[in-house]
Amino acid sequence: MTDISLQTADLNMSPDIIMGTLQQLSKVQQCLSASLNSINCHEKCEASSFTAIQETEYNKCQNENVEQEVKIEKSLHTYSKQERAKMLADGYSFERHMLDRLWTFCGLISMFILTVQLVCRFDPTDVVGIVIALVLGVLVTDFASGLVHWGADTYGAVDLPIIGKSFIRPFREHHVDPTAMTRHDFFETNGNNFMLIVPFAVRFIYKGFTLSEHLLREHYRFDLFAYSLMCFVIMTNQIHKWAHTYYGLPKYIEFLQKWHLILPRKHHRIHHVAPHETYFCITTGWLNYPLEKISFFPTFEKLIEALTGIPPRRDDMKWAGKKVE
């Protein structure tokens, strides 16, 4: 009888024990959930802190780079003129010199072939048309030389990819040391210009071999205009070099300069008065005066600055040793 009573009491207590156990398990679960939430929050805080640190470090690096660029830009005026000239001259690499040689040889060969083609097609009955075509070629080249010269002097920077060292650098060097180009060899002086004309010369040579005689006669004046333009594009840097050479020039070059058939030395000196903002045409210089009278280049500078906020000649003034604000 006693055993039965004990068993009954045990059975009556079992639900209480089970409920207590479940409550304890629930508390354990809540503790575990709280711990997991705490861990997640801690990880999120750490990730957020790490991201914030990364962003801070990135911004710091960016600011340091900008400050370094500004420091370099503003410190150029502390270098002597000779040091700045050497920095620019050292930008002419061996690879660039070999490319200049290649383009020069390709240009000479292609222009020789084109000259032979045009001489064989010469028409003595159209002398007036031929002269007009040749003179127009010179005028267009003079204008193009001014446009390119103005653009390179006024905008761009030496540290620009590709064009900076190969194209902008010689213009900056020329203003720091105007006579430096007189020490350049034939390839360094003329390589860039030969590079410009080779594709066009090859196109006209192909045309001379493939078109009919009738079409070639019809195109003769235009072909002569293009030929004149290409010849004077090739010669522009050499003519510019002669304008800075004061001793040892051949008599025929001095004659051409004296009669202003090519860029005269005295005429070109006007451009080299700081801040180098006028008389940009350097093939013959024929168009300098009329372009100056109508304020051609200053008008474009004002328009560009109004549209883009880019001031003219910032990089040029920097290399000239002037403080840039």
PDB file of C-alpha atoms in Angstrom:
ATOM      1  CA  MET A   1       0.000   0.000   0.000  1.00  0.00           C
ATOM      2  CA  THR A   2       2.844   2.328   0.931  1.00  0.00           C
ATOM      3  CA  ASP A   3       4.654   1.644  -2.401  1.00  0.00           C
ATOM      4  CA  ILE A   4       1.532   2.510  -4.358  1.00  0.00           C
ATOM      5  CA  SER A   5       1.226   5.857  -2.489  1.00  0.00           C
ATOM      6  CA  LEU A   6       4.854   6.748  -3.225  1.00  0.00           C
ATOM      7  CA  GLN A   7       4.452   5.955  -6.907  1.00  0.00           C
ATOM      8  CA  THR A   8       1.302   8.110  -6.989  1.00  0.00           C
ATOM      9  CA  ALA A   9       3.200  10.989  -5.333  1.00  0.00           C
ATOM     10  CA  ASP A  10       6.046  10.632  -7.863  1.00  0.00           C
ATOM     11  CA  LEU A  11       3.573  10.774 -10.729  1.00  0.00           C
ATOM     12  CA  ASN A  12       1.938  13.870  -9.233  1.00  0.00           C
ATOM     13  CA  MET A  13       5.339  15.595  -8.964  1.00  0.00           C
ATOM     14  CA  SER A  14       6.490  14.781 -12.512  1.00  0.00           C
ATOM     15  CA  PRO A  15       4.592  17.644 -14.261  1.00  0.00           C
ATOM     16  CA  ASP A  16       6.078  20.149 -11.812  1.00  0.00           C
ATOM     17  CA  ILE A  17       9.561  18.832 -12.458  1.00  0.00           C
ATOM     18  CA  ILE A  18       9.006  18.903 -16.225  1.00  0.00           C
ATOM     19  CA  MET A  19       7.700  22.474 -16.117  1.00  0.00           C
ATOM     20  CA  GLY A  20      10.659  23.543 -14.013  1.00  0.00           C
ATOM     21  CA  THR A  21      13.061  21.903 -16.402  1.00  0.00           C
ATOM     22  CA  LEU A  22      11.394  23.585 -19.390  1.00  0.00           C
ATOM     23  CA  GLN A  23      11.583  26.954 -17.674  1.00  0.00           C
ATOM     24  CA  GLN A  24      15.265  26.428 -16.988  1.00  0.00           C
ATOM     25  CA  LEU A  25      15.838  25.438 -20.625  1.00  0.00           C
ATOM     26  CA  SER A  26      13.960  28.557 -21.745  1.00  0.00           C
ATOM     27  CA  LYS A  27      16.203  30.710 -19.569  1.00  0.00           C
ATOM     28  CA  VAL A  28      19.289  29.011 -21.002  1.00  0.00           C
ATOM     29  CA  GLN A  29      17.962  29.650 -24.541  1.00  0.00           C
ATOM     30  CA  GLN A  30      17.369  33.307 -23.704  1.00  0.00           C
ATOM     31  CA  CYS A  31      20.887  33.590 -22.314  1.00  0.00           C
ATOM     32  CA  LEU A  32      22.314  31.984 -25.446  1.00  0.00           C
ATOM     33  CA  SER A  33      20.287  34.321 -27.699  1.00  0.00           C
ATOM     34  CA  ALA A  34      21.450  37.321 -25.700  1.00  0.00           C
ATOM     35  CA  SER A  35      25.052  36.123 -25.993  1.00  0.00           C
ATOM     36  CA  LEU A  36      24.721  35.604 -29.754  1.00  0.00           C
ATOM     37  CA  ASN A  37      23.151  39.046 -30.189  1.00  0.00           C
ATOM     38  CA  SER A  38      25.960  40.534 -28.160  1.00  0.00           C
ATOM     39  CA  ILE A  39      28.551  38.777 -30.331  1.00  0.00           C
ATOM     40  CA  ASN A  40      26.821  39.930 -33.550  1.00  0.00           C
ATOM     41  CA  CYS A  41      26.639  43.505 -32.304  1.00  0.00           C
ATOM     42  CA  HIS A  42      30.291  43.371 -31.344  1.00  0.00           C
ATOM     43  CA  GLU A  43      31.243  42.034 -34.806  1.00  0.00           C
ATOM     44  CA  LYS A  44      29.155  44.721 -36.519  1.00  0.00           C
ATOM     45  CA  CYS A  45      30.777  47.400 -34.397  1.00  0.00           C
ATOM     46  CA  GLU A  46      34.204  46.014 -35.228  1.00  0.00           C
ATOM     47  CA  ALA A  47      33.361  45.892 -38.975  1.00  0.00           C
ATOM     48  CA  SER A  48      31.955  49.403 -38.843  1.00  0.00           C
ATOM     49  CA  SER A  49      35.013  50.632 -36.989  1.00  0.00           C
ATOM     50  CA  PHE A  50      37.296  48.875 -39.494  1.00  0.00           C
ATOM     51  CA  THR A  51      35.407  50.423 -42.444  1.00  0.00           C
ATOM     52  CA  ALA A  52      35.593  53.844 -40.821  1.00  0.00           C
ATOM     53  CA  ILE A  53      39.334  53.378 -40.249  1.00  0.00           C
ATOM     54  CA  GLN A  54      39.792  52.287 -43.878  1.00  0.00           C
ATOM     55  CA  GLU A  55      37.846  55.294 -45.134  1.00  0.00           C
ATOM     56  CA  THR A  56      39.831  57.612 -42.868  1.00  0.00           C
ATOM     57  CA  GLU A  57      43.119  56.137 -44.089  1.00  0.00           C
ATOM     58  CA  TYR A  58      41.994  56.381 -47.737  1.00  0.00           C
ATOM     59  CA  ASN A  59      40.970  60.016 -47.325  1.00  0.00           C
ATOM     60  CA  LYS A  60      44.243  60.707 -45.570  1.00  0.00           C
ATOM     61  CA  CYS A  61      46.209  59.179 -48.469  1.00  0.00           C
ATOM     62  CA  GLN A  62      44.178  61.142 -51.009  1.00  0.00           C
ATOM     63  CA  ASN A  63      44.767  64.371 -49.118  1.00  0.00           C
ATOM     64  CA  GLU A  64      48.479  63.599 -48.867  1.00  0.00           C
ATOM     65  CA  ASN A  65      48.633  62.967 -52.641  1.00  0.00           C
ATOM     66  CA  VAL A  66      46.848  66.238 -53.392  1.00  0.00           C
ATOM     67  CA  GLU A  67      49.080  68.102 -50.952  1.00  0.00           C
ATOM     68  CA  GLN A  68      52.144  66.499 -52.543  1.00  0.00           C
ATOM     69  CA  GLU A  69      51.006  67.532 -56.043  1.00  0.00           C
ATOM     70  CA  VAL A  70      50.365  71.085 -54.864  1.00  0.00           C
ATOM     71  CA  LYS A  71      53.726  71.110 -53.108  1.00  0.00           C
ATOM     72  CA  ILE A  72      55.517  69.944 -56.267  1.00  0.00           C
ATOM     73  CA  GLU A  73      53.619  72.459 -58.394  1.00  0.00           C
ATOM     74  CA  LYS A  74      54.306  75.367 -56.078  1.00  0.00           C
ATOM     75  CA  SER A  75      57.911  74.365 -55.447  1.00  0.00           C
ATOM     76  CA  LEU A  76      58.974  74.506 -59.113  1.00  0.00           C
ATOM     77  CA  HIS A  77      59.569  78.232 -58.793  1.00  0.00           C
ATOM     78  CA  THR A  78      62.235  77.440 -56.181  1.00  0.00           C
ATOM     79  CA  TYR A  79      64.368  75.666 -58.801  1.00  0.00           C
ATOM     80  CA  SER A  80      66.754  77.666 -60.929  1.00  0.00           C
ATOM     81  CA  LYS A  81      66.025  78.159 -64.603  1.00  0.00           C
ATOM     82  CA  GLN A  82      68.850  75.776 -65.542  1.00  0.00           C
ATOM     83  CA  GLU A  83      67.502  73.075 -63.214  1.00  0.00           C
ATOM     84  CA  ARG A  84      63.992  73.356 -64.638  1.00  0.00           C
ATOM     85  CA  ALA A  85      65.385  73.226 -68.180  1.00  0.00           C
ATOM     86  CA  LYS A  86      67.350  70.071 -67.331  1.00  0.00           C
ATOM     87  CA  MET A  87      64.276  68.421 -65.781  1.00  0.00           C
ATOM     88  CA  LEU A  88      62.377  68.984 -69.024  1.00  0.00           C
ATOM     89  CA  ALA A  89      65.270  67.993 -71.291  1.00  0.00           C
ATOM     90  CA  ASP A  90      65.686  64.714 -69.376  1.00  0.00           C
ATOM     91  CA  GLY A  91      62.119  63.815 -70.387  1.00  0.00           C
ATOM     92  CA  TYR A  92      63.349  63.010 -73.909  1.00  0.00           C
ATOM     93  CA  SER A  93      63.945  59.263 -73.684  1.00  0.00           C
ATOM     94  CA  PHE A  94      66.012  56.906 -75.839  1.00  0.00           C
ATOM     95  CA  GLU A  95      62.799  55.139 -76.938  1.00  0.00           C
ATOM     96  CA  ARG A  96      61.337  58.466 -78.075  1.00  0.00           C
ATOM     97  CA  HIS A  97      64.506  59.214 -80.051  1.00  0.00           C
ATOM     98  CA  MET A  98      64.318  55.860 -81.847  1.00  0.00           C
ATOM     99  CA  LEU A  99      60.666  56.512 -82.723  1.00  0.00           C
ATOM    100  CA  ASP A 100      61.624  59.924 -84.102  1.00  0.00           C
ATOM    101  CA  ARG A 101      64.238  58.258 -86.312  1.00  0.00           C
ATOM    102  CA  LEU A 102      61.717  55.705 -87.563  1.00  0.00           C
ATOM    103  CA  TRP A 103      59.072  58.323 -88.409  1.00  0.00           C
ATOM    104  CA  THR A 104      61.661  60.545 -90.092  1.00  0.00           C
ATOM    105  CA  PHE A 105      62.867  57.777 -92.403  1.00  0.00           C
ATOM    106  CA  CYS A 106      59.297  56.684 -93.210  1.00  0.00           C
ATOM    107  CA  GLY A 107      58.335  60.303 -93.901  1.00  0.00           C
ATOM    108  CA  LEU A 108      61.308  60.982 -96.178  1.00  0.00           C
ATOM    109  CA  ILE A 109      60.657  57.849 -98.234  1.00  0.00           C
ATOM    110  CA  SER A 110      56.920  58.490 -98.597  1.00  0.00           C
ATOM    111  CA  MET A 111      57.410  62.173 -99.502  1.00  0.00           C
ATOM    112  CA  PHE A 112      60.017  61.245-102.126  1.00  0.00           C
ATOM    113  CA  ILE A 113      57.585  58.825-103.797  1.00  0.00           C
ATOM    114  CA  LEU A 114      54.775  61.394-103.672  1.00  0.00           C
ATOM    115  CA  THR A 115      57.037  64.098-105.157  1.00  0.00           C
ATOM    116  CA  VAL A 116      57.920  61.854-108.100  1.00  0.00           C
ATOM    117  CA  GLN A 117      54.232  61.113-108.709  1.00  0.00           C
ATOM    118  CA  LEU A 118      53.258  64.809-108.714  1.00  0.00           C
ATOM    119  CA  VAL A 119      56.184  65.865-110.928  1.00  0.00           C
ATOM    120  CA  CYS A 120      55.179  63.225-113.477  1.00  0.00           C
ATOM    121  CA  ARG A 121      51.651  64.692-113.516  1.00  0.00           C
ATOM    122  CA  PHE A 122      52.812  68.328-113.839  1.00  0.00           C
ATOM    123  CA  ASP A 123      50.645  70.419-116.190  1.00  0.00           C
ATOM    124  CA  PRO A 124      52.518  73.505-117.558  1.00  0.00           C
ATOM    125  CA  THR A 125      49.244  75.007-118.815  1.00  0.00           C
ATOM    126  CA  ASP A 126      47.890  75.445-115.267  1.00  0.00           C
ATOM    127  CA  VAL A 127      50.674  77.465-113.627  1.00  0.00           C
ATOM    128  CA  VAL A 128      48.291  79.937-111.948  1.00  0.00           C
ATOM    129  CA  GLY A 129      46.200  77.158-110.411  1.00  0.00           C
ATOM    130  CA  ILE A 130      49.362  75.404-109.227  1.00  0.00           C
ATOM    131  CA  VAL A 131      50.726  78.566-107.547  1.00  0.00           C
ATOM    132  CA  ILE A 132      47.390  79.249-105.822  1.00  0.00           C
ATOM    133  CA  ALA A 133      47.232  75.659-104.537  1.00  0.00           C
ATOM    134  CA  LEU A 134      50.792  75.832-103.176  1.00  0.00           C
ATOM    135  CA  VAL A 135      50.267  79.219-101.461  1.00  0.00           C
ATOM    136  CA  LEU A 136      46.998  78.050 -99.892  1.00  0.00           C
ATOM    137  CA  GLY A 137      48.874  75.064 -98.498  1.00  0.00           C
ATOM    138  CA  VAL A 138      51.397  77.404 -96.860  1.00  0.00           C
ATOM    139  CA  LEU A 139      48.649  79.600 -95.362  1.00  0.00           C
ATOM    140  CA  VAL A 140      46.749  76.650 -93.924  1.00  0.00           C
ATOM    141  CA  THR A 141      49.973  75.252 -92.460  1.00  0.00           C
ATOM    142  CA  ASP A 142      50.803  78.601 -90.851  1.00  0.00           C
ATOM    143  CA  PHE A 143      47.347  78.772 -89.287  1.00  0.00           C
ATOM    144  CA  ALA A 144      47.548  75.138 -88.127  1.00  0.00           C
ATOM    145  CA  SER A 145      50.983  75.746 -86.590  1.00  0.00           C
ATOM    146  CA  GLY A 146      49.532  78.674 -84.645  1.00  0.00           C
ATOM    147  CA  LEU A 147      46.551  76.649 -83.460  1.00  0.00           C
ATOM    148  CA  VAL A 148      48.694  73.720 -82.288  1.00  0.00           C
ATOM    149  CA  HIS A 149      51.291  76.029 -80.731  1.00  0.00           C
ATOM    150  CA  TRP A 150      48.602  77.988 -78.886  1.00  0.00           C
ATOM    151  CA  GLY A 151      46.898  74.825 -77.627  1.00  0.00           C
ATOM    152  CA  ALA A 152      50.130  73.267 -76.346  1.00  0.00           C
ATOM    153  CA  ASP A 153      51.354  76.505 -74.744  1.00  0.00           C
ATOM    154  CA  THR A 154      48.036  77.357 -73.134  1.00  0.00           C
ATOM    155  CA  TYR A 155      46.579  74.034 -71.953  1.00  0.00           C
ATOM    156  CA  GLY A 156      47.707  70.561 -70.945  1.00  0.00           C
ATOM    157  CA  ALA A 157      50.519  69.502 -68.630  1.00  0.00           C
ATOM    158  CA  VAL A 158      53.819  67.648 -68.818  1.00  0.00           C
ATOM    159  CA  ASP A 159      52.512  64.865 -66.543  1.00  0.00           C
ATOM    160  CA  LEU A 160      49.568  63.966 -68.812  1.00  0.00           C
ATOM    161  CA  PRO A 161      49.639  60.341 -70.053  1.00  0.00           C
ATOM    162  CA  ILE A 162      51.129  59.762 -73.536  1.00  0.00           C
ATOM    163  CA  ILE A 163      50.961  63.326 -74.892  1.00  0.00           C
ATOM    164  CA  GLY A 164      52.527  64.975 -71.834  1.00  0.00           C
ATOM    165  CA  LYS A 165      56.134  63.930 -72.322  1.00  0.00           C
ATOM    166  CA  SER A 166      56.080  63.468 -76.082  1.00  0.00           C
ATOM    167  CA  PHE A 167      54.084  66.558 -77.088  1.00  0.00           C
ATOM    168  CA  ILE A 168      53.624  69.087 -74.245  1.00  0.00           C
ATOM    169  CA  ARG A 169      57.122  68.735 -72.768  1.00  0.00           C
ATOM    170  CA  PRO A 170      59.023  70.283 -75.749  1.00  0.00           C
ATOM    171  CA  PHE A 171      56.830  73.404 -75.573  1.00  0.00           C
ATOM    172  CA  ARG A 172      57.529  73.840 -71.848  1.00  0.00           C
ATOM    173  CA  GLU A 173      61.241  73.286 -72.398  1.00  0.00           C
ATOM    174  CA  HIS A 174      61.239  75.848 -75.196  1.00  0.00           C
ATOM    175  CA  HIS A 175      59.873  78.613 -72.963  1.00  0.00           C
ATOM    176  CA  VAL A 176      62.272  77.789 -70.130  1.00  0.00           C
ATOM    177  CA  ASP A 177      65.255  77.541 -72.508  1.00  0.00           C
ATOM    178  CA  PRO A 178      64.387  78.958 -75.975  1.00  0.00           C
ATOM    179  CA  THR A 179      67.765  78.040 -77.476  1.00  0.00           C
ATOM    180  CA  ALA A 180      67.573  74.390 -76.342  1.00  0.00           C
ATOM    181  CA  MET A 181      66.023  73.395 -79.666  1.00  0.00           C
ATOM    182  CA  THR A 182      69.104  74.666 -81.505  1.00  0.00           C
ATOM    183  CA  ARG A 183      71.015  71.841 -79.785  1.00  0.00           C
ATOM    184  CA  HIS A 184      68.497  69.184 -80.855  1.00  0.00           C
ATOM    185  CA  ASP A 185      69.486  66.941 -83.749  1.00  0.00           C
ATOM    186  CA  PHE A 186      67.462  66.611 -86.953  1.00  0.00           C
ATOM    187  CA  PHE A 187      65.407  63.681 -85.652  1.00  0.00           C
ATOM    188  CA  GLU A 188      64.396  65.252 -82.337  1.00  0.00           C
ATOM    189  CA  THR A 189      63.528  68.497 -84.114  1.00  0.00           C
ATOM    190  CA  ASN A 190      61.384  66.995 -86.866  1.00  0.00           C
ATOM    191  CA  GLY A 191      60.318  63.504 -85.763  1.00  0.00           C
ATOM    192  CA  ASN A 192      56.879  64.488 -84.425  1.00  0.00           C
ATOM    193  CA  ASN A 193      55.983  66.346 -87.616  1.00  0.00           C
ATOM    194  CA  PHE A 194      57.032  63.478 -89.875  1.00  0.00           C
ATOM    195  CA  MET A 195      54.812  61.219 -87.762  1.00  0.00           C
ATOM    196  CA  LEU A 196      51.829  63.471 -88.518  1.00  0.00           C
ATOM    197  CA  ILE A 197      52.183  63.409 -92.302  1.00  0.00           C
ATOM    198  CA  VAL A 198      53.115  59.772 -92.973  1.00  0.00           C
ATOM    199  CA  PRO A 199      49.514  58.389 -92.969  1.00  0.00           C
ATOM    200  CA  PHE A 200      48.344  61.153 -95.331  1.00  0.00           C
ATOM    201  CA  ALA A 201      51.329  60.772 -97.653  1.00  0.00           C
ATOM    202  CA  VAL A 202      50.704  57.021 -97.905  1.00  0.00           C
ATOM    203  CA  ARG A 203      47.044  57.703 -98.718  1.00  0.00           C
ATOM    204  CA  PHE A 204      47.971  60.060-101.580  1.00  0.00           C
ATOM    205  CA  ILE A 205      50.591  57.631-102.905  1.00  0.00           C
ATOM    206  CA  TYR A 206      47.964  54.883-102.999  1.00  0.00           C
ATOM    207  CA  LYS A 207      45.628  57.264-104.801  1.00  0.00           C
ATOM    208  CA  GLY A 208      48.325  58.000-107.397  1.00  0.00           C
ATOM    209  CA  PHE A 209      48.744  54.303-108.158  1.00  0.00           C
ATOM    210  CA  THR A 210      45.059  53.362-108.294  1.00  0.00           C
ATOM    211  CA  LEU A 211      43.044  56.223-109.844  1.00  0.00           C
ATOM    212  CA  SER A 212      42.634  56.740-113.569  1.00  0.00           C
ATOM    213  CA  GLU A 213      44.581  59.450-115.435  1.00  0.00           C
ATOM    214  CA  HIS A 214      41.400  61.452-115.912  1.00  0.00           C
ATOM    215  CA  LEU A 215      40.607  61.544-112.178  1.00  0.00           C
ATOM    216  CA  LEU A 216      44.223  62.307-111.281  1.00  0.00           C
ATOM    217  CA  ARG A 217      44.170  65.354-113.587  1.00  0.00           C
ATOM    218  CA  GLU A 218      40.945  66.548-111.977  1.00  0.00           C
ATOM    219  CA  HIS A 219      42.433  66.154-108.478  1.00  0.00           C
ATOM    220  CA  TYR A 220      45.829  67.660-109.328  1.00  0.00           C
ATOM    221  CA  ARG A 221      45.277  71.086-107.725  1.00  0.00           C
ATOM    222  CA  PHE A 222      43.942  69.597-104.516  1.00  0.00           C
ATOM    223  CA  ASP A 223      46.797  67.082-104.430  1.00  0.00           C
ATOM    224  CA  LEU A 224      49.294  69.941-104.796  1.00  0.00           C
ATOM    225  CA  PHE A 225      47.566  71.858-101.996  1.00  0.00           C
ATOM    226  CA  ALA A 226      47.847  68.795 -99.740  1.00  0.00           C
ATOM    227  CA  TYR A 227      51.466  68.263-100.811  1.00  0.00           C
ATOM    228  CA  SER A 228      52.346  71.880 -99.977  1.00  0.00           C
ATOM    229  CA  LEU A 229      50.620  71.542 -96.607  1.00  0.00           C
ATOM    230  CA  MET A 230      52.508  68.324 -95.797  1.00  0.00           C
ATOM    231  CA  CYS A 231      55.869  69.800 -96.852  1.00  0.00           C
ATOM    232  CA  PHE A 232      55.470  72.844 -94.637  1.00  0.00           C
ATOM    233  CA  VAL A 233      54.160  70.776 -91.722  1.00  0.00           C
ATOM    234  CA  ILE A 234      57.396  68.782 -91.958  1.00  0.00           C
ATOM    235  CA  MET A 235      59.462  71.982 -92.133  1.00  0.00           C
ATOM    236  CA  THR A 236      57.680  73.946 -89.377  1.00  0.00           C
ATOM    237  CA  ASN A 237      59.880  72.864 -86.462  1.00  0.00           C
ATOM    238  CA  GLN A 238      63.015  73.277 -88.566  1.00  0.00           C
ATOM    239  CA  ILE A 239      61.932  76.807 -89.569  1.00  0.00           C
ATOM    240  CA  HIS A 240      61.189  77.519 -85.906  1.00  0.00           C
ATOM    241  CA  LYS A 241      64.659  76.247 -84.994  1.00  0.00           C
ATOM    242  CA  TRP A 242      66.240  78.588 -87.568  1.00  0.00           C
ATOM    243  CA  ALA A 243      64.325  81.489 -85.974  1.00  0.00           C
ATOM    244  CA  HIS A 244      66.294  80.814 -82.766  1.00  0.00           C
ATOM    245  CA  THR A 245      69.661  80.285 -84.487  1.00  0.00           C
ATOM    246  CA  TYR A 246      71.713  83.465 -84.584  1.00  0.00           C
ATOM    247  CA  TYR A 247      75.013  82.187 -85.961  1.00  0.00           C
ATOM    248  CA  GLY A 248      76.046  79.936 -88.821  1.00  0.00           C
ATOM    249  CA  LEU A 249      72.812  79.916 -90.841  1.00  0.00           C
ATOM    250  CA  PRO A 250      73.176  79.364 -94.597  1.00  0.00           C
ATOM    251  CA  LYS A 251      72.814  82.519 -96.678  1.00  0.00           C
ATOM    252  CA  TYR A 252      69.678  81.268 -98.424  1.00  0.00           C
ATOM    253  CA  ILE A 253      67.949  80.755 -95.043  1.00  0.00           C
ATOM    254  CA  GLU A 254      68.852  84.299 -94.000  1.00  0.00           C
ATOM    255  CA  PHE A 255      67.483  85.519 -97.347  1.00  0.00           C
ATOM    256  CA  LEU A 256      64.169  83.702 -96.798  1.00  0.00           C
ATOM    257  CA  GLN A 257      63.930  85.137 -93.279  1.00  0.00           C
ATOM    258  CA  LYS A 258      64.790  88.655 -94.428  1.00  0.00           C
ATOM    259  CA  TRP A 259      61.995  88.653 -97.018  1.00  0.00           C
ATOM    260  CA  HIS A 260      59.581  86.945 -94.592  1.00  0.00           C
ATOM    261  CA  LEU A 261      59.107  83.894 -96.788  1.00  0.00           C
ATOM    262  CA  ILE A 262      59.690  81.841 -93.642  1.00  0.00           C
ATOM    263  CA  LEU A 263      59.474  82.857 -89.954  1.00  0.00           C
ATOM    264  CA  PRO A 264      61.968  85.707 -89.292  1.00  0.00           C
ATOM    265  CA  ARG A 265      63.976  85.844 -86.060  1.00  0.00           C
ATOM    266  CA  LYS A 266      62.950  89.391 -85.140  1.00  0.00           C
ATOM    267  CA  HIS A 267      59.282  88.646 -85.796  1.00  0.00           C
ATOM    268  CA  HIS A 268      59.315  85.555 -83.555  1.00  0.00           C
ATOM    269  CA  ARG A 269      60.878  87.422 -80.612  1.00  0.00           C
ATOM    270  CA  ILE A 270      57.473  89.027 -79.979  1.00  0.00           C
ATOM    271  CA  HIS A 271      56.110  85.633 -78.907  1.00  0.00           C
ATOM    272  CA  HIS A 272      58.902  85.105 -76.395  1.00  0.00           C
ATOM    273  CA  VAL A 273      57.957  88.053 -74.224  1.00  0.00           C
ATOM    274  CA  ALA A 274      56.296  86.566 -71.105  1.00  0.00           C
ATOM    275  CA  PRO A 275      53.588  85.345 -70.706  1.00  0.00           C
ATOM    276  CA  HIS A 276      53.904  84.051 -74.305  1.00  0.00           C
ATOM    277  CA  GLU A 277      50.333  84.883 -75.282  1.00  0.00           C
ATOM    278  CA  THR A 278      50.645  86.182 -78.842  1.00  0.00           C
ATOM    279  CA  TYR A 279      52.186  85.499 -82.304  1.00  0.00           C
ATOM    280  CA  PHE A 280      51.761  81.710 -82.181  1.00  0.00           C
ATOM    281  CA  CYS A 281      52.091  80.980 -85.936  1.00  0.00           C
ATOM    282  CA  ILE A 282      55.604  79.635 -86.534  1.00  0.00           C
ATOM    283  CA  THR A 283      55.751  78.406 -90.142  1.00  0.00           C
ATOM    284  CA  THR A 284      55.868  81.730 -91.970  1.00  0.00           C
ATOM    285  CA  GLY A 285      54.252  83.978 -89.370  1.00  0.00           C
ATOM    286  CA  TRP A 286      52.112  85.594 -92.092  1.00  0.00           C
ATOM    287  CA  LEU A 287      48.904  85.168 -90.085  1.00  0.00           C
ATOM    288  CA  ASN A 288      50.194  86.437 -86.736  1.00  0.00           C
ATOM    289  CA  TYR A 289      49.329  90.079 -87.297  1.00  0.00           C
ATOM    290  CA  PRO A 290      45.764  89.575 -88.638  1.00  0.00           C
ATOM    291  CA  LEU A 291      44.948  87.015 -85.919  1.00  0.00           C
ATOM    292  CA  GLU A 292      46.271  89.426 -83.292  1.00  0.00           C
ATOM    293  CA  LYS A 293      44.175  92.289 -84.667  1.00  0.00           C
ATOM    294  CA  ILE A 294      40.934  90.324 -84.340  1.00  0.00           C
ATOM    295  CA  SER A 295      41.919  88.903 -80.882  1.00  0.00           C
ATOM    296  CA  PHE A 296      41.456  85.381 -82.222  1.00  0.00           C
ATOM    297  CA  PHE A 297      43.260  83.406 -79.504  1.00  0.00           C
ATOM    298  CA  PRO A 298      42.320  85.626 -76.499  1.00  0.00           C
ATOM    299  CA  THR A 299      38.647  85.249 -77.450  1.00  0.00           C
ATOM    300  CA  PHE A 300      38.919  81.461 -77.374  1.00  0.00           C
ATOM    301  CA  GLU A 301      40.770  81.578 -74.042  1.00  0.00           C
ATOM    302  CA  LYS A 302      38.004  83.642 -72.432  1.00  0.00           C
ATOM    303  CA  LEU A 303      35.347  81.329 -73.856  1.00  0.00           C
ATOM    304  CA  ILE A 304      37.100  78.178 -72.618  1.00  0.00           C
ATOM    305  CA  GLU A 305      37.645  79.637 -69.152  1.00  0.00           C
ATOM    306  CA  ALA A 306      33.991  80.719 -68.953  1.00  0.00           C
ATOM    307  CA  LEU A 307      32.769  77.239 -69.933  1.00  0.00           C
ATOM    308  CA  THR A 308      35.268  75.063 -68.040  1.00  0.00           C
ATOM    309  CA  GLY A 309      36.866  77.277 -65.406  1.00  0.00           C
ATOM    310  CA  ILE A 310      40.325  76.318 -66.730  1.00  0.00           C
ATOM    311  CA  PRO A 311      42.650  79.348 -66.814  1.00  0.00           C
ATOM    312  CA  PRO A 312      45.131  79.703 -69.699  1.00  0.00           C
ATOM    313  CA  ARG A 313      48.848  78.898 -69.368  1.00  0.00           C
ATOM    314  CA  ARG A 314      48.710  77.512 -65.817  1.00  0.00           C
ATOM    315  CA  ASP A 315      51.219  74.705 -66.447  1.00  0.00           C
ATOM    316  CA  ASP A 316      53.378  76.936 -68.643  1.00  0.00           C
ATOM    317  CA  MET A 317      53.621  79.577 -65.901  1.00  0.00           C
ATOM    318  CA  LYS A 318      54.487  76.860 -63.388  1.00  0.00           C
ATOM    319  CA  TRP A 319      57.453  75.677 -65.462  1.00  0.00           C
ATOM    320  CA  ALA A 320      58.437  79.275 -66.151  1.00  0.00           C
ATOM    321  CA  GLY A 321      59.080  79.563 -62.412  1.00  0.00           C
ATOM    322  CA  LYS A 322      56.076  81.726 -61.596  1.00  0.00           C
ATOM    323  CA  LYS A 323      54.032  81.059 -58.465  1.00  0.00           C
ATOM    324  CA  VAL A 324      50.667  79.523 -59.356  1.00  0.00           C
ATOM    325  CA  GLU A 325      47.747  80.333 -57.053  1.00  0.00           C
TER     326      GLU A 325
END
